[in-house]
mmCIF file of C-alpha atoms in Angstrom:
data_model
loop_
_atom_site.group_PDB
_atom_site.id
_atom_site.type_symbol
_atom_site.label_atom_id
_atom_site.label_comp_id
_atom_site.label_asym_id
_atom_site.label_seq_id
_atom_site.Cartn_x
_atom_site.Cartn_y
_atom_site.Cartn_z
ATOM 1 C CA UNK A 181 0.000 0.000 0.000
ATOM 2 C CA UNK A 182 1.681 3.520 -1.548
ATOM 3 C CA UNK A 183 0.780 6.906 -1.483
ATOM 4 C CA UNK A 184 1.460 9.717 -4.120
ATOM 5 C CA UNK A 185 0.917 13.652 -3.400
ATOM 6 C CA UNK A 186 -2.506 14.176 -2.242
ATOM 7 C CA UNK A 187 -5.002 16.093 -4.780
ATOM 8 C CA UNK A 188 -7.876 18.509 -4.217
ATOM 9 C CA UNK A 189 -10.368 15.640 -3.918
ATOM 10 C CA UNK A 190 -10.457 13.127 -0.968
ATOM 11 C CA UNK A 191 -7.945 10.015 -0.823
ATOM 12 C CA UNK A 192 -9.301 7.026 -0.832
ATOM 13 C CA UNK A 193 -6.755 4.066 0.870
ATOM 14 C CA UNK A 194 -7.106 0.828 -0.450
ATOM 15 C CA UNK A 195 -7.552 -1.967 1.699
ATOM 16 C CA UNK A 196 -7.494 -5.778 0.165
ATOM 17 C CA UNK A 197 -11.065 -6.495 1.160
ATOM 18 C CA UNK A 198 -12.687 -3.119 -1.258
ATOM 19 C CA UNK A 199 -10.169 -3.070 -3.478
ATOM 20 C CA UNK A 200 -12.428 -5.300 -6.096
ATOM 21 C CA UNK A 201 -15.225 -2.674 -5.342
ATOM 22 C CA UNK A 202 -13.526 -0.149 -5.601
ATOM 23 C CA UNK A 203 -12.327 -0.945 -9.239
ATOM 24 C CA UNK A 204 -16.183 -1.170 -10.112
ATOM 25 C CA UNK A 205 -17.052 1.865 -9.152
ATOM 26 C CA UNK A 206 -14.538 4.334 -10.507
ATOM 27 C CA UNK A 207 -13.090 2.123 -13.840
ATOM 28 C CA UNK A 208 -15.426 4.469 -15.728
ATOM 29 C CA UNK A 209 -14.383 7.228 -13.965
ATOM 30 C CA UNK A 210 -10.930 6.896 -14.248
ATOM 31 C CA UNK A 211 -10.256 4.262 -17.024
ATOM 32 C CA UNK A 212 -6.504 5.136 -17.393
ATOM 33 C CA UNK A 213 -6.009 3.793 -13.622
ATOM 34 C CA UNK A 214 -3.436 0.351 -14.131
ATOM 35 C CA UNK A 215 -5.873 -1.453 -10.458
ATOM 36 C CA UNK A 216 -2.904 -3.840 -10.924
ATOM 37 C CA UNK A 217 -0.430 -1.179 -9.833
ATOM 38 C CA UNK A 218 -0.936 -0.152 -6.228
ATOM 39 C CA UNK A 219 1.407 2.869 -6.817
ATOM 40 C CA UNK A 220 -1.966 3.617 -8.718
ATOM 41 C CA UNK A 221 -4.467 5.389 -6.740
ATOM 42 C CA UNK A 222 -8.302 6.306 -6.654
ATOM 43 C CA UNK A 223 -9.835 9.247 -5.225
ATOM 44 C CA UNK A 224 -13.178 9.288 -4.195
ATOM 45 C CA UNK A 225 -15.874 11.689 -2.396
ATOM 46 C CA UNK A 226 -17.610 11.306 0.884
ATOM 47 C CA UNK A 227 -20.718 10.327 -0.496
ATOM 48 C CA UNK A 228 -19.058 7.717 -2.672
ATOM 49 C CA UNK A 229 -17.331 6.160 0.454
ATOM 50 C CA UNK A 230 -19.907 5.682 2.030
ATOM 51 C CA UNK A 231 -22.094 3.594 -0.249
ATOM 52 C CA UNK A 232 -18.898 1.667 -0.771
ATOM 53 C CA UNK A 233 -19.712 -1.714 2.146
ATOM 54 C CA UNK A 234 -17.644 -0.826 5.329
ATOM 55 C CA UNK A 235 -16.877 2.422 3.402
ATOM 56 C CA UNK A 236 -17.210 4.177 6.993
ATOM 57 C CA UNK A 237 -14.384 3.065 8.445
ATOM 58 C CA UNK A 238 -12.621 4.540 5.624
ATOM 59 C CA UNK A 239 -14.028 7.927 5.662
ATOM 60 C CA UNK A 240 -11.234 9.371 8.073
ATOM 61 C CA UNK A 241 -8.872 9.581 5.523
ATOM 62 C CA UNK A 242 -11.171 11.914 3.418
ATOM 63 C CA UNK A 243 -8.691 15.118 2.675
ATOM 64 C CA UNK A 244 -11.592 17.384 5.292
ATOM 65 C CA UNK A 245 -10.630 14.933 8.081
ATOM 66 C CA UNK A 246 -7.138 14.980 7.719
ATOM 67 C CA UNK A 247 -7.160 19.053 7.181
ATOM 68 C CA UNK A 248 -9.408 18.864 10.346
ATOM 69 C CA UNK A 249 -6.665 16.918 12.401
ATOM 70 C CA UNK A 250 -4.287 18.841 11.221
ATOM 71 C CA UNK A 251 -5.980 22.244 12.578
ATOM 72 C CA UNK A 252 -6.301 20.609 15.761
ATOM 73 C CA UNK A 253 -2.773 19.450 16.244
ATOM 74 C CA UNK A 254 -1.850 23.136 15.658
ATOM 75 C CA UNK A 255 -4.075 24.357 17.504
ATOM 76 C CA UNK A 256 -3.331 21.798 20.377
ATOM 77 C CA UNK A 257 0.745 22.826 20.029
ATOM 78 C CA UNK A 258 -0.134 26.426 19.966
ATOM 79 C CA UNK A 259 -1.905 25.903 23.555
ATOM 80 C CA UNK A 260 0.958 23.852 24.625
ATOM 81 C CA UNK A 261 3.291 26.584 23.894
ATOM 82 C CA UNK A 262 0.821 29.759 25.780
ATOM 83 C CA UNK A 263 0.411 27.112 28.606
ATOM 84 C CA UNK A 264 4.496 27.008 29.451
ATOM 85 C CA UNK A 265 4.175 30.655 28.734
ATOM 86 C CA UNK A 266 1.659 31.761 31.251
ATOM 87 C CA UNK A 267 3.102 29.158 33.774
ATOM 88 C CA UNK A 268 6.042 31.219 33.887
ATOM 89 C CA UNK A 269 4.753 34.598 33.653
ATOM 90 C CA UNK A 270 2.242 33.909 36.896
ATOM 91 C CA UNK A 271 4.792 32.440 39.041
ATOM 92 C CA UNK A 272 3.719 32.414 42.581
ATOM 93 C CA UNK A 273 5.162 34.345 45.471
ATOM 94 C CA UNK A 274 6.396 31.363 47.557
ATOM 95 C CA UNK A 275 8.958 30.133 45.093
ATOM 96 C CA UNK A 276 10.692 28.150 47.626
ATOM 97 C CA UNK A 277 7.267 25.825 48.312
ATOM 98 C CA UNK A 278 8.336 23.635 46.147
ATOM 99 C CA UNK A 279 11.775 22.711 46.898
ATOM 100 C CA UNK A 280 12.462 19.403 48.568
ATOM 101 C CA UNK A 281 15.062 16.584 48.387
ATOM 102 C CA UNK A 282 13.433 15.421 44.869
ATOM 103 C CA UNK A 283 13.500 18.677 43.166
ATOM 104 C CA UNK A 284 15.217 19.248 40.382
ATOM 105 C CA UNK A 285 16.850 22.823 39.335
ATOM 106 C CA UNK A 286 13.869 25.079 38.032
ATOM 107 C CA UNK A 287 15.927 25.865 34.923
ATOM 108 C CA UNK A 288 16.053 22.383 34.288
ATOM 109 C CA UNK A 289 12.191 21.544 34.110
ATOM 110 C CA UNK A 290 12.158 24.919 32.383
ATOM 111 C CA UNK A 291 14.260 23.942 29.684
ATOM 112 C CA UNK A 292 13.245 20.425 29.498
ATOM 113 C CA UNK A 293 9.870 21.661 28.542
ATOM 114 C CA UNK A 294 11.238 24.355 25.623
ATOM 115 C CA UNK A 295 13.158 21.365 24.556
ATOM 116 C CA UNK A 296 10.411 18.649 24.544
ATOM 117 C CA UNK A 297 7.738 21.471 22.926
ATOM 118 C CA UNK A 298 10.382 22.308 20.237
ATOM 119 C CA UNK A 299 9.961 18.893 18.756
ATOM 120 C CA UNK A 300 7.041 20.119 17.845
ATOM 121 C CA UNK A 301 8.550 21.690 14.803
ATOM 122 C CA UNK A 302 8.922 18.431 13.415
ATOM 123 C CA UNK A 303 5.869 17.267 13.996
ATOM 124 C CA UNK A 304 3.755 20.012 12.534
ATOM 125 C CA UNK A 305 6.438 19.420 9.394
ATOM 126 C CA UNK A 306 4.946 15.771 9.734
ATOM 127 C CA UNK A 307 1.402 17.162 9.051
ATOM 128 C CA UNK A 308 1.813 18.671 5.866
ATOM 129 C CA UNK A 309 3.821 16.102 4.348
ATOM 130 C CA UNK A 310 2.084 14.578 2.080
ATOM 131 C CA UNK A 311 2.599 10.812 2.297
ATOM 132 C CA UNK A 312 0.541 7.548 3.717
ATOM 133 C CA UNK A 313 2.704 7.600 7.383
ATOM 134 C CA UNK A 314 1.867 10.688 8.147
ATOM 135 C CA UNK A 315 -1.859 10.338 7.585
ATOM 136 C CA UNK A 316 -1.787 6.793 9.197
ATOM 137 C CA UNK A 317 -0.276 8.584 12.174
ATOM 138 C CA UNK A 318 -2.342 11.465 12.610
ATOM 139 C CA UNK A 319 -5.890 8.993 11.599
ATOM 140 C CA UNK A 320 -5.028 5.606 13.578
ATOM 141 C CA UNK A 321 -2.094 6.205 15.577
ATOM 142 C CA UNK A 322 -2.360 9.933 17.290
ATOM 143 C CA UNK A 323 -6.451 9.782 16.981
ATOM 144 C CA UNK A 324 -8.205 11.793 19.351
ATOM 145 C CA UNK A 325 -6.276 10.898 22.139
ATOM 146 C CA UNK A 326 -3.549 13.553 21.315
ATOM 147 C CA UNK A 327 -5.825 16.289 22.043
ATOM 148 C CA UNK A 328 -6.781 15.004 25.389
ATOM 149 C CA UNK A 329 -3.228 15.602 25.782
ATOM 150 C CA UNK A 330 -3.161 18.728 24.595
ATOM 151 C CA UNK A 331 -5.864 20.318 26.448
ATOM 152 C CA UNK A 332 -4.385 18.292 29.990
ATOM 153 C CA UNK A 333 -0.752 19.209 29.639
ATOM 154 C CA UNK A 334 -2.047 22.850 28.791
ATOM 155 C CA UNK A 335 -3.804 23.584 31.890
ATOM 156 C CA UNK A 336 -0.569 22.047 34.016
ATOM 157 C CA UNK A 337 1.354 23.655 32.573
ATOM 158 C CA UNK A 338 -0.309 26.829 33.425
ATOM 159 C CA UNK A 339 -0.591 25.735 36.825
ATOM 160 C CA UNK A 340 2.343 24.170 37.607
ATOM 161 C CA UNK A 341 4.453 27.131 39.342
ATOM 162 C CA UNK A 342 1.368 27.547 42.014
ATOM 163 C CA UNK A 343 3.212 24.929 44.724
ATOM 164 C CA UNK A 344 2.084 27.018 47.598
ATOM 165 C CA UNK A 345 -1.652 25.790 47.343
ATOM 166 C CA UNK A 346 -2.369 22.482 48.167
ATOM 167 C CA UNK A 347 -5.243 22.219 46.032
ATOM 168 C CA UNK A 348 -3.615 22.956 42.909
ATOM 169 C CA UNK A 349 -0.747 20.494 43.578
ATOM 170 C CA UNK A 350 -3.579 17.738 44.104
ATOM 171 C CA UNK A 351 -5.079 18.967 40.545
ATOM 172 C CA UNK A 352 -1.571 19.105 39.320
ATOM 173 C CA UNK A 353 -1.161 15.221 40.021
ATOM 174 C CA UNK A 354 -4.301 13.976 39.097
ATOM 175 C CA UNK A 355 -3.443 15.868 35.423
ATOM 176 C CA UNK A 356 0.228 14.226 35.691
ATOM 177 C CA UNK A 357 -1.244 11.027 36.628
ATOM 178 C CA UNK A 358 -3.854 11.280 33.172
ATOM 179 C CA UNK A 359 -0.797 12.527 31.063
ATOM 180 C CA UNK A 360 1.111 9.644 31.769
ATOM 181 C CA UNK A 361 -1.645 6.919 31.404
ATOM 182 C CA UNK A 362 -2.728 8.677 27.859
ATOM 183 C CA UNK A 363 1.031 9.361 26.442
ATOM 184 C CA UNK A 364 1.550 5.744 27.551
ATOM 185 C CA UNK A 365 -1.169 4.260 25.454
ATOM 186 C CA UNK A 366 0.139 6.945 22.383
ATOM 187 C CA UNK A 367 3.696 5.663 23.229
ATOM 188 C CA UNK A 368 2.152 1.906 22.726
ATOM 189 C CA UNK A 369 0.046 2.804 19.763
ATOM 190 C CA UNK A 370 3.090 4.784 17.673
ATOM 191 C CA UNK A 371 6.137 2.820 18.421
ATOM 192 C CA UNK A 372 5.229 -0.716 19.341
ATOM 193 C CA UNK A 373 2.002 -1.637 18.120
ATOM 194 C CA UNK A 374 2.680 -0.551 14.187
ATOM 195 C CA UNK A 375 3.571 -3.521 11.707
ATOM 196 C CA UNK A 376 5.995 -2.009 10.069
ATOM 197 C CA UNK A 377 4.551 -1.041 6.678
ATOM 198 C CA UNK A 378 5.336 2.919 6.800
ATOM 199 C CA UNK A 379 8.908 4.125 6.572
ATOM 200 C CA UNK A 380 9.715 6.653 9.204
ATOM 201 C CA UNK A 381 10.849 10.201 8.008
ATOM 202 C CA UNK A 382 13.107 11.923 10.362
ATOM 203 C CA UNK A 383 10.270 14.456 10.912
ATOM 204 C CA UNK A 384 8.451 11.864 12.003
ATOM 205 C CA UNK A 385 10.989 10.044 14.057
ATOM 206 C CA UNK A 386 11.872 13.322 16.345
ATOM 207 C CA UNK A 387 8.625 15.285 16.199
ATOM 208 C CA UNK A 388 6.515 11.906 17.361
ATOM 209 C CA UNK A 389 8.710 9.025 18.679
ATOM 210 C CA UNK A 390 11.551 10.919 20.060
ATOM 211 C CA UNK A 391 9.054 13.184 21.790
ATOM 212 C CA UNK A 392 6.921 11.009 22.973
ATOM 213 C CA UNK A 393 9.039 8.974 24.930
ATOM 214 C CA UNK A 394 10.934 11.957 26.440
ATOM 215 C CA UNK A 395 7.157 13.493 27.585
ATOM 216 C CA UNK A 396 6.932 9.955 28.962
ATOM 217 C CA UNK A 397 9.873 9.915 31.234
ATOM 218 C CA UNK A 398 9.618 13.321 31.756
ATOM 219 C CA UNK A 399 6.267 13.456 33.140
ATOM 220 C CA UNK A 400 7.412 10.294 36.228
ATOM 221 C CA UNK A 401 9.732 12.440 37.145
ATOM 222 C CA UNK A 402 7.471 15.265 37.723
ATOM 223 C CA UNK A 403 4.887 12.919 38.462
ATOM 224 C CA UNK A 404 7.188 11.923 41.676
ATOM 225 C CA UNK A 405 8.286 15.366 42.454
ATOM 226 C CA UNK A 406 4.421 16.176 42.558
ATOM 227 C CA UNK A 407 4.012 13.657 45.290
ATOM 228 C CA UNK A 408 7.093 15.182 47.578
ATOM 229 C CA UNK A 409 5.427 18.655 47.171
ATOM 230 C CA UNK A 410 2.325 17.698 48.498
ATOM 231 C CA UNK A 411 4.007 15.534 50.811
ATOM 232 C CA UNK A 412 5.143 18.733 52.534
ATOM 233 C CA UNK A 413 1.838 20.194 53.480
ATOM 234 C CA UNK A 414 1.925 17.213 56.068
ATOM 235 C CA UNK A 415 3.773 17.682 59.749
ATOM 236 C CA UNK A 416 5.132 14.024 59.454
ATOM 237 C CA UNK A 417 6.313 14.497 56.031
ATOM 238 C CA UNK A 418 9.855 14.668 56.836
ATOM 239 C CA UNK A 419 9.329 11.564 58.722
ATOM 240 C CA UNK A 420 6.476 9.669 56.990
ATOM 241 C CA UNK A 421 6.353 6.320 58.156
ATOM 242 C CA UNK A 422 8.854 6.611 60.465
ATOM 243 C CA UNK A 423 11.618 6.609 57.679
ATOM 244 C CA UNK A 424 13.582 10.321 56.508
ATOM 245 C CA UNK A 425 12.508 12.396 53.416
ATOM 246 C CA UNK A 426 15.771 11.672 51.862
ATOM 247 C CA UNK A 427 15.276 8.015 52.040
ATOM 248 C CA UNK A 428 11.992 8.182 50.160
ATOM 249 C CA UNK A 429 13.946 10.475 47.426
ATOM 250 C CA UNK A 430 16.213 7.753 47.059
ATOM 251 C CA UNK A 431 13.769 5.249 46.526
ATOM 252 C CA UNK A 432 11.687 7.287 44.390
ATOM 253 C CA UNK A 433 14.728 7.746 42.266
ATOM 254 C CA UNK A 434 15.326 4.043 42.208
ATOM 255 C CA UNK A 435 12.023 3.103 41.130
ATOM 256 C CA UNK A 436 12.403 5.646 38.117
ATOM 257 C CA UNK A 437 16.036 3.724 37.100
ATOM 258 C CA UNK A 438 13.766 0.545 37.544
ATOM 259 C CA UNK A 439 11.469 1.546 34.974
ATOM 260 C CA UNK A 440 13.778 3.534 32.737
ATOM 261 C CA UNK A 441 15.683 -0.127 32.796
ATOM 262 C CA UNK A 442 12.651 -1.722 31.450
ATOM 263 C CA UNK A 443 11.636 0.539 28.612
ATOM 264 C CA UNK A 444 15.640 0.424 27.864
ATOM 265 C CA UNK A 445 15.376 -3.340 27.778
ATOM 266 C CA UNK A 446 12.267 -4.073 26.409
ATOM 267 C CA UNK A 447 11.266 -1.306 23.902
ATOM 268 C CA UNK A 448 15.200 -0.339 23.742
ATOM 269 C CA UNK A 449 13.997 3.058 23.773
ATOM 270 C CA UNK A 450 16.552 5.162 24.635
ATOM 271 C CA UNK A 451 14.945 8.482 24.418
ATOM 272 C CA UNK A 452 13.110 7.479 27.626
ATOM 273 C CA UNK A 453 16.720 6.719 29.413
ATOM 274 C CA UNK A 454 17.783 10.194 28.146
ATOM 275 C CA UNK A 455 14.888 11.715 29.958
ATOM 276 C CA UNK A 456 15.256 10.278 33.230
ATOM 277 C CA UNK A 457 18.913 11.031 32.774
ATOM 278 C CA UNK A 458 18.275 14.780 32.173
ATOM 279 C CA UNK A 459 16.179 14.474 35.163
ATOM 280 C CA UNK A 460 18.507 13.318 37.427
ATOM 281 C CA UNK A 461 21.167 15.641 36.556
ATOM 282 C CA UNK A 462 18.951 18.531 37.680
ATOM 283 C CA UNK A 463 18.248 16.872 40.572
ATOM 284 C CA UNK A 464 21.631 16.206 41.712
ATOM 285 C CA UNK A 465 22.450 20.318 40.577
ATOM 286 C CA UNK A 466 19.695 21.168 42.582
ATOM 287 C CA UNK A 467 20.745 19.310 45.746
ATOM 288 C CA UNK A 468 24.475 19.561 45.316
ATOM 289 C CA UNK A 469 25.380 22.674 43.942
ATOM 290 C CA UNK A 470 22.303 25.270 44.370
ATOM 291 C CA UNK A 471 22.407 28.440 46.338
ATOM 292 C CA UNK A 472 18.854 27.576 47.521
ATOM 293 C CA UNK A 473 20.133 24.294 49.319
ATOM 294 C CA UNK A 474 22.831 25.002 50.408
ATOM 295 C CA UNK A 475 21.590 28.625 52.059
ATOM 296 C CA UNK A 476 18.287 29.364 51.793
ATOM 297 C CA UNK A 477 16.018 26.341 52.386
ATOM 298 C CA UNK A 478 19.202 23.856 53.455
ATOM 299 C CA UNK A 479 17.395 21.777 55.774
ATOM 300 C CA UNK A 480 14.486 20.816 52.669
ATOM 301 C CA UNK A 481 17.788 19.358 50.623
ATOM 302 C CA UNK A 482 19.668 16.396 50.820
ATOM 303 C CA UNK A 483 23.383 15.962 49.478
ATOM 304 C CA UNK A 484 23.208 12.179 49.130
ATOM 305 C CA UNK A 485 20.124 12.224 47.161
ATOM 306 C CA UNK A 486 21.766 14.552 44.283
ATOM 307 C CA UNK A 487 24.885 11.719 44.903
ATOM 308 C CA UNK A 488 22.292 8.718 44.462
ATOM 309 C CA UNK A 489 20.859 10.533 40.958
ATOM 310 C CA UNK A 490 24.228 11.660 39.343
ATOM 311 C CA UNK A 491 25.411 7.872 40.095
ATOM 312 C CA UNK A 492 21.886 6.205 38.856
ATOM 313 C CA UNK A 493 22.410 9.040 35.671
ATOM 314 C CA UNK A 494 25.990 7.740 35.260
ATOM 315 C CA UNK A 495 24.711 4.094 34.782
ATOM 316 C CA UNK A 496 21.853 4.866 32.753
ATOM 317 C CA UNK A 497 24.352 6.588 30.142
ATOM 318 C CA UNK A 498 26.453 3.331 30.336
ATOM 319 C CA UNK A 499 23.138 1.254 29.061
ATOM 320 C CA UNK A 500 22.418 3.821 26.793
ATOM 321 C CA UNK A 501 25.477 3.651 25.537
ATOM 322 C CA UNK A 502 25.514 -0.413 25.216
ATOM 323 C CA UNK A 503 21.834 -0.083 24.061
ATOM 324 C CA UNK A 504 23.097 2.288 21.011
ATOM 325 C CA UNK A 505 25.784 -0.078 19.850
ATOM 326 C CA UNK A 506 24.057 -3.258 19.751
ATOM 327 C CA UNK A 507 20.838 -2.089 18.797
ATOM 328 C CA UNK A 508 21.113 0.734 16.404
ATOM 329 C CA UNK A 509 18.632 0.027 13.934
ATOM 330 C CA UNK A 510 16.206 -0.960 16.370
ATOM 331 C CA UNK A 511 16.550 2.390 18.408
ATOM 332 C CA UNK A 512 16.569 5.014 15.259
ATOM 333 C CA UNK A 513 14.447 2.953 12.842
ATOM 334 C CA UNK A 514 16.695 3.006 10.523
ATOM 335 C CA UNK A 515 15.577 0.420 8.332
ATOM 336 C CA UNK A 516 12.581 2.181 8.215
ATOM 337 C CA UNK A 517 14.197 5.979 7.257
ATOM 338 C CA UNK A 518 13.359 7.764 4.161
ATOM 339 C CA UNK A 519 16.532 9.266 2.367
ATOM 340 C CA UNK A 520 18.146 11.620 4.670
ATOM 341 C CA UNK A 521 17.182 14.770 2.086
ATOM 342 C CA UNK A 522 13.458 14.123 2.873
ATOM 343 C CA UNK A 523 12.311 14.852 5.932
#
């Protein structure tokens, strides 16, 4: 199954099971068409679909559906982008709120999120390219479900500098914890659950799979941090349980190396690694080398927490490493790139 540059008229994909039907009805139309050649292809109307039997399921790759998912991905990157901007133009009073033995630098999570955003560049490049994988993407793949990410990761991101309010922390998890379930079922549908029949353009490769498995890491680790934050609206929750703050820190940041191992060795996704890798790097800056430890809120910090991430960050760049070298092709697709002139 090909694609050629779409025309003003809605594309019609061919599937095995119309494809006899489908010859019927337009060989008058179009009697020049070779229906032996699949590099051949039909276009047909809405109407026309839909007479066709099980023509529905096909009518989301009319050209008005596609140009409608494509003016909801921009508009759903556009909100993205004013989200991270108000979040840091209404930053709240309390800065300090928020800092605890899991927080990572502020410029880190700030840049993390220009960084991860930016990849949107690529992606909106994906839109417009006319070929089959980027229609199959935005139809099957993406669906709907990218706009309930969208619309969440929008409002937290607005949100996310208000620490000093217990409320919004609580809404501020529960929208982590729905980010991370949905991006985990987009990061199942677009790498792993393909078969393989559409190349994948570079565009494609860092504006959705790269990105979607750094958002993916990224959002445990603010997921975590989250937690710690509204941990410290409690009395006990420099003891909770008995056990030190800095002790739960260093759990939390093993369980994240636990799972980073397991994406690393079962997906071999790397760009997941890199995230949590990122992550603990600000963390370890934050708790290590920050004026704000080590002056102003010293006694919130813990020096062998930013020791336990740089040393858990130091591993995960060995597997990375390992991970690149034996599994290459697996990890960039490459066997599955256009030409490197098209992106």
């Amino acid at each position: 199954m090909k694609s050629q540059e779409l025309i003003d008229t809605p594309v019609f994909i061919y599937s095995d099971t119309t494809f006899e039907t489908l010859r019927e009805i337009n060989e008058d139309a179009s009697p020049n068409i070779n229906y032996e050649n699949l590099d051949d292809y039909t276009t047909l109307s809405k109407d026309e679909i839909q007479d066709i039997p099980g023509g529905w399921l096909y009518s989301r790759y009319t050209e008005q559906h596609i140009e409608k998912m494509r003016l909801f991905h921009i508009l759903g990157v556009a909100f993205e982008a004013i989200g991270l901007l108000l979040g840091e133009a209404l930053v709240a009073s309390d800065t300090y709120h928020s800092v605890n033995s899991f927080s990572p630098q502020h410029f880190f999570i700030l840049a993390g999120w220009i960084f991860i955003l930016s990849l949107g560049i690529f992606f909106l490049y994906m839109l417009y390219s006319q070929t089959l994988a980027s229609r199959e993407i935005m139809v099957n793949q993406l669906g709907y479900l990218a706009f309930a990410v969208y619309a969440l990761n929008s409002i937290y991101l607005s949100l996310r500098n208000f620490t000093e309010l217990l409320f919004v922390n609580i809404i501020c998890t529960v929208l982590l914890t729905a980010l991370m379930i949905i991006v985990f079922r987009l990061h199942r549908r677009v790498k792993y659950e393909d078969d393989g029949r559409y190349v994948v353009s570079r565009s494609v490769f860092l504006g959705v799979h790269a990105k979607i498995s750094l958002l993916l890491g990224w959002l445990l680790i603010l997921f975590l941090h989250r937690i710690f934050i509204c941990l410290s609206f409690s009395e006990t929750s420099y003891n909770l349980l008995g056990w030190p703050n800095e002790n739960w820190s260093i759990l939390a940041l093993c369980l994240a190396f636990a799972i980073g191992v397991i994406f690393m060795s079962t997906y071999k996704d790397v760009f997941y690694a890199i995230s949590l890798v990122y992550s603990f790097i600000g963390i370890y800056v934050m708790q290590n080398h920050s004026h704000i430890c080590k002056s102003v809120m010293q006694e919130n910090c813990s020096e062998e927490v930013g020791t336990c991430a740089i040393a858990l960050a130091s591993i995960f760049l060995i597997f990375i490493l390992i991970t690149l070298i034996f599994y290459y092709d697996t990890v960039c697709y490459k066997k599955r790139r256009i030409v490197p002139s098209n992106l």
